[in-house]
Amino acid sequence: MTEIMQEIKTTHKIIIGDSRRMEELEDESVHLMVTSPPYPMIEIWDDLFRRLDERINKAWEKMEAEANKEKREKLVREIYELMHENLAEVWKETYRVLVDGGIACINIGDATRSFNGIFRLFPNHSKVIEHCEKIGFITLPYILWKKPTNKPKYKGKGAFLGSGMLPPNAYVTLDCEYILIFRKGEPRKFKPNDKLRYASRYTKEERDSWFTQIWDIVGTKQTLPEVERRVAAFPEEIPYKLIRMFSIIGDTVLDPFLGTGTTMKVAINLNRNSIGYEIDEKLLPVIKEKAGITQKRLFSDYSFEIIVRSK
Ligand SMILES: C[S@@+](CC[C@H](N)C(=O)[O-])C[C@H]1O[C@@H](n2cnc3c(N)ncnc32)[C@H](O)[C@@H]1O
């Protein structure tokens, strides 16, 4: 550990509340956002979106009761749009709280699903890009996270969807998720020889492997496997690389969809300040455990604040 790291005191804030409003945060107070939201049209998140927005719930009920195929189709599209509008509220708040030159990294996967008996793709990554550009973000080249576990099974039989070896009705599998990268305004400026910036440097080998478009991340080291699977936690390697690539020691990192607290854990270890929002209060003990709030650490000094918003 470098001397500078021992001098740095970091603070960490867990807010149990809805990140569509981040009223606890001042404008331009965050340097980097790293997150993975609930993915629209992935079944495990249906209920959450329906609870978040009554319009989604109503449209869903209508869709299920609708006999006319065309009208049902329209409702499916409306639901998909509304789910992304809800996520966009968070992207808008992120834009407000980021400093000029601050970066937002959004891990998102596309979804495949059948409605009306028709199998189709919901290209979540392109919707997020569309919304973020409307908000004012500058889109930067993104990363494809190649996941070995993403091959869907069709009727329990294997990875490829369709009709054996007969063209033309089979489907390509989804093997990658996206790590979208956006910036607010122009790149950040630093004084020449900025001590913290230099202490945050990566090696040439790290640069050569991190700043490439395809990340092949295989082993996902899970500390709390059951809950991590339930909330679709990302492996620590993802926030680790992103935080080292796009922030410096002493910066503030935000995760508006904190889940089990992976981003916060990594931010603590990398001597960044952090803020995390999580709507599900039941995850608070999990976040505390993962972030090591109860443990005393030998070298670095950090403090915590937990805010539970009244409903
Ligand atoms: C995909 S999980 C994040 C997993 C996280 N990256 C991890 O490693 O554990 C998304 C999380 O966002 C939370 N969430 C969804 N909508 C939210 C909102 N509007 N405000 C705050 N948290 C929200 C969900 O409860 C869920 O825990």
PDB file of C-alpha atoms in Angstrom, residues 74-186:
ATOM      1  CA  LYS A  74     -48.887  -2.482 -28.725  1.00  0.00           C
ATOM      2  CA  LEU A  75     -49.099  -2.975 -24.973  1.00  0.00           C
ATOM      3  CA  VAL A  76     -45.879  -5.040 -24.924  1.00  0.00           C
ATOM      4  CA  ARG A  77     -44.083  -2.168 -26.642  1.00  0.00           C
ATOM      5  CA  GLU A  78     -45.625   0.374 -24.274  1.00  0.00           C
ATOM      6  CA  ILE A  79     -44.465  -1.616 -21.221  1.00  0.00           C
ATOM      7  CA  TYR A  80     -40.940  -1.856 -22.620  1.00  0.00           C
ATOM      8  CA  GLU A  81     -40.831   1.912 -23.250  1.00  0.00           C
ATOM      9  CA  LEU A  82     -42.119   2.674 -19.754  1.00  0.00           C
ATOM     10  CA  MET A  83     -39.526   0.419 -18.111  1.00  0.00           C
ATOM     11  CA  HIS A  84     -36.798   2.389 -19.879  1.00  0.00           C
ATOM     12  CA  GLU A  85     -38.420   5.709 -18.965  1.00  0.00           C
ATOM     13  CA  ASN A  86     -38.105   4.660 -15.321  1.00  0.00           C
ATOM     14  CA  LEU A  87     -34.422   3.822 -15.720  1.00  0.00           C
ATOM     15  CA  ALA A  88     -33.930   7.114 -17.562  1.00  0.00           C
ATOM     16  CA  GLU A  89     -35.070   8.987 -14.443  1.00  0.00           C
ATOM     17  CA  VAL A  90     -31.984   7.547 -12.736  1.00  0.00           C
ATOM     18  CA  TRP A  91     -29.722   8.424 -15.682  1.00  0.00           C
ATOM     19  CA  LYS A  92     -31.064  12.008 -15.494  1.00  0.00           C
ATOM     20  CA  GLU A  93     -30.277  12.262 -11.786  1.00  0.00           C
ATOM     21  CA  THR A  94     -26.838  10.774 -12.447  1.00  0.00           C
ATOM     22  CA  TYR A  95     -26.166  13.496 -15.019  1.00  0.00           C
ATOM     23  CA  ARG A  96     -27.102  16.143 -12.457  1.00  0.00           C
ATOM     24  CA  VAL A  97     -24.819  14.795  -9.705  1.00  0.00           C
ATOM     25  CA  LEU A  98     -21.791  14.050 -11.920  1.00  0.00           C
ATOM     26  CA  VAL A  99     -18.989  16.602 -12.101  1.00  0.00           C
ATOM     27  CA  ASP A 100     -18.080  18.001 -15.482  1.00  0.00           C
ATOM     28  CA  GLY A 101     -16.047  15.290 -17.192  1.00  0.00           C
ATOM     29  CA  GLY A 102     -17.509  12.621 -14.857  1.00  0.00           C
ATOM     30  CA  ILE A 103     -18.090   9.157 -16.298  1.00  0.00           C
ATOM     31  CA  ALA A 104     -21.087   6.825 -16.122  1.00  0.00           C
ATOM     32  CA  CYS A 105     -20.611   3.068 -16.707  1.00  0.00           C
ATOM     33  CA  ILE A 106     -23.801   1.049 -17.116  1.00  0.00           C
ATOM     34  CA  ASN A 107     -23.707  -2.742 -17.268  1.00  0.00           C
ATOM     35  CA  ILE A 108     -26.808  -3.963 -19.081  1.00  0.00           C
ATOM     36  CA  GLY A 109     -27.847  -7.052 -21.006  1.00  0.00           C
ATOM     37  CA  ASP A 110     -30.375  -7.359 -23.790  1.00  0.00           C
ATOM     38  CA  ALA A 111     -33.368  -9.620 -23.211  1.00  0.00           C
ATOM     39  CA  THR A 112     -34.922 -12.339 -25.343  1.00  0.00           C
ATOM     40  CA  ARG A 113     -38.489 -13.346 -24.608  1.00  0.00           C
ATOM     41  CA  SER A 114     -41.686 -14.562 -26.231  1.00  0.00           C
ATOM     42  CA  PHE A 115     -44.874 -12.516 -26.192  1.00  0.00           C
ATOM     43  CA  ASN A 116     -47.904 -13.363 -28.304  1.00  0.00           C
ATOM     44  CA  GLY A 117     -46.129 -16.576 -29.209  1.00  0.00           C
ATOM     45  CA  ILE A 118     -43.383 -14.571 -30.922  1.00  0.00           C
ATOM     46  CA  PHE A 119     -39.776 -14.866 -29.797  1.00  0.00           C
ATOM     47  CA  ARG A 120     -37.951 -11.521 -30.012  1.00  0.00           C
ATOM     48  CA  LEU A 121     -35.069  -9.387 -28.775  1.00  0.00           C
ATOM     49  CA  PHE A 122     -35.447  -6.404 -26.479  1.00  0.00           C
ATOM     50  CA  PRO A 123     -32.237  -4.458 -27.202  1.00  0.00           C
ATOM     51  CA  ASN A 124     -31.885  -2.803 -23.797  1.00  0.00           C
ATOM     52  CA  HIS A 125     -28.431  -1.444 -24.521  1.00  0.00           C
ATOM     53  CA  SER A 126     -29.657   0.637 -27.460  1.00  0.00           C
ATOM     54  CA  LYS A 127     -32.559   2.066 -25.425  1.00  0.00           C
ATOM     55  CA  VAL A 128     -30.163   3.134 -22.676  1.00  0.00           C
ATOM     56  CA  ILE A 129     -27.872   4.822 -25.219  1.00  0.00           C
ATOM     57  CA  GLU A 130     -30.862   6.605 -26.762  1.00  0.00           C
ATOM     58  CA  HIS A 131     -32.058   7.940 -23.396  1.00  0.00           C
ATOM     59  CA  CYS A 132     -28.585   8.944 -22.198  1.00  0.00           C
ATOM     60  CA  GLU A 133     -27.887  10.866 -25.392  1.00  0.00           C
ATOM     61  CA  LYS A 134     -31.200  12.714 -25.016  1.00  0.00           C
ATOM     62  CA  ILE A 135     -30.176  13.655 -21.466  1.00  0.00           C
ATOM     63  CA  GLY A 136     -26.919  15.159 -22.793  1.00  0.00           C
ATOM     64  CA  PHE A 137     -24.339  12.435 -22.131  1.00  0.00           C
ATOM     65  CA  ILE A 138     -21.561  11.855 -24.646  1.00  0.00           C
ATOM     66  CA  THR A 139     -21.401   8.203 -25.670  1.00  0.00           C
ATOM     67  CA  LEU A 140     -17.928   6.617 -25.580  1.00  0.00           C
ATOM     68  CA  PRO A 141     -16.833   3.256 -27.017  1.00  0.00           C
ATOM     69  CA  TYR A 142     -18.338   0.480 -24.916  1.00  0.00           C
ATOM     70  CA  ILE A 143     -17.212  -2.889 -23.598  1.00  0.00           C
ATOM     71  CA  LEU A 144     -18.723  -6.267 -24.416  1.00  0.00           C
ATOM     72  CA  TRP A 145     -18.586  -8.529 -21.410  1.00  0.00           C
ATOM     73  CA  LYS A 146     -18.461 -12.078 -22.763  1.00  0.00           C
ATOM     74  CA  LYS A 147     -20.226 -14.354 -20.314  1.00  0.00           C
ATOM     75  CA  PRO A 148     -19.727 -18.093 -20.636  1.00  0.00           C
ATOM     76  CA  THR A 149     -22.922 -18.784 -18.679  1.00  0.00           C
ATOM     77  CA  ASN A 150     -25.318 -16.859 -20.904  1.00  0.00           C
ATOM     78  CA  LYS A 151     -26.356 -19.576 -23.349  1.00  0.00           C
ATOM     79  CA  PRO A 152     -30.093 -20.151 -23.008  1.00  0.00           C
ATOM     80  CA  LYS A 153     -31.467 -23.666 -22.979  1.00  0.00           C
ATOM     81  CA  TYR A 154     -34.344 -24.467 -25.278  1.00  0.00           C
ATOM     82  CA  LYS A 155     -36.727 -26.951 -23.689  1.00  0.00           C
ATOM     83  CA  GLY A 156     -33.790 -28.104 -21.566  1.00  0.00           C
ATOM     84  CA  LYS A 157     -31.993 -29.331 -24.652  1.00  0.00           C
ATOM     85  CA  GLY A 158     -29.010 -27.182 -25.377  1.00  0.00           C
ATOM     86  CA  ALA A 159     -27.936 -23.783 -26.379  1.00  0.00           C
ATOM     87  CA  PHE A 160     -29.384 -23.131 -29.795  1.00  0.00           C
ATOM     88  CA  LEU A 161     -32.916 -21.968 -30.328  1.00  0.00           C
ATOM     89  CA  GLY A 162     -34.761 -23.129 -33.390  1.00  0.00           C
ATOM     90  CA  SER A 163     -35.355 -26.210 -35.478  1.00  0.00           C
ATOM     91  CA  GLY A 164     -32.329 -28.476 -35.362  1.00  0.00           C
ATOM     92  CA  MET A 165     -30.088 -27.918 -38.395  1.00  0.00           C
ATOM     93  CA  LEU A 166     -32.793 -26.605 -40.695  1.00  0.00           C
ATOM     94  CA  PRO A 167     -32.691 -23.008 -41.893  1.00  0.00           C
ATOM     95  CA  PRO A 168     -33.987 -20.346 -41.640  1.00  0.00           C
ATOM     96  CA  ASN A 169     -35.779 -20.085 -38.271  1.00  0.00           C
ATOM     97  CA  ALA A 170     -33.094 -20.541 -35.613  1.00  0.00           C
ATOM     98  CA  TYR A 171     -31.899 -17.730 -33.332  1.00  0.00           C
ATOM     99  CA  VAL A 172     -28.466 -16.489 -32.379  1.00  0.00           C
ATOM    100  CA  THR A 173     -27.726 -16.782 -28.633  1.00  0.00           C
ATOM    101  CA  LEU A 174     -26.878 -13.840 -26.409  1.00  0.00           C
ATOM    102  CA  ASP A 175     -23.313 -14.346 -25.213  1.00  0.00           C
ATOM    103  CA  CYS A 176     -22.390 -10.806 -24.191  1.00  0.00           C
ATOM    104  CA  GLU A 177     -23.616  -8.102 -21.895  1.00  0.00           C
ATOM    105  CA  TYR A 178     -22.749  -4.456 -22.415  1.00  0.00           C
ATOM    106  CA  ILE A 179     -20.785  -2.063 -20.289  1.00  0.00           C
ATOM    107  CA  LEU A 180     -21.879   1.259 -21.725  1.00  0.00           C
ATOM    108  CA  ILE A 181     -19.644   4.236 -21.061  1.00  0.00           C
ATOM    109  CA  PHE A 182     -20.795   7.856 -21.102  1.00  0.00           C
ATOM    110  CA  ARG A 183     -19.213  11.174 -20.154  1.00  0.00           C
ATOM    111  CA  LYS A 184     -20.744  14.415 -18.987  1.00  0.00           C
ATOM    112  CA  GLY A 185     -19.135  17.208 -21.011  1.00  0.00           C
ATOM    113  CA  GLU A 186     -15.440  17.446 -21.745  1.00  0.00           C
TER     114      GLU A 186
END
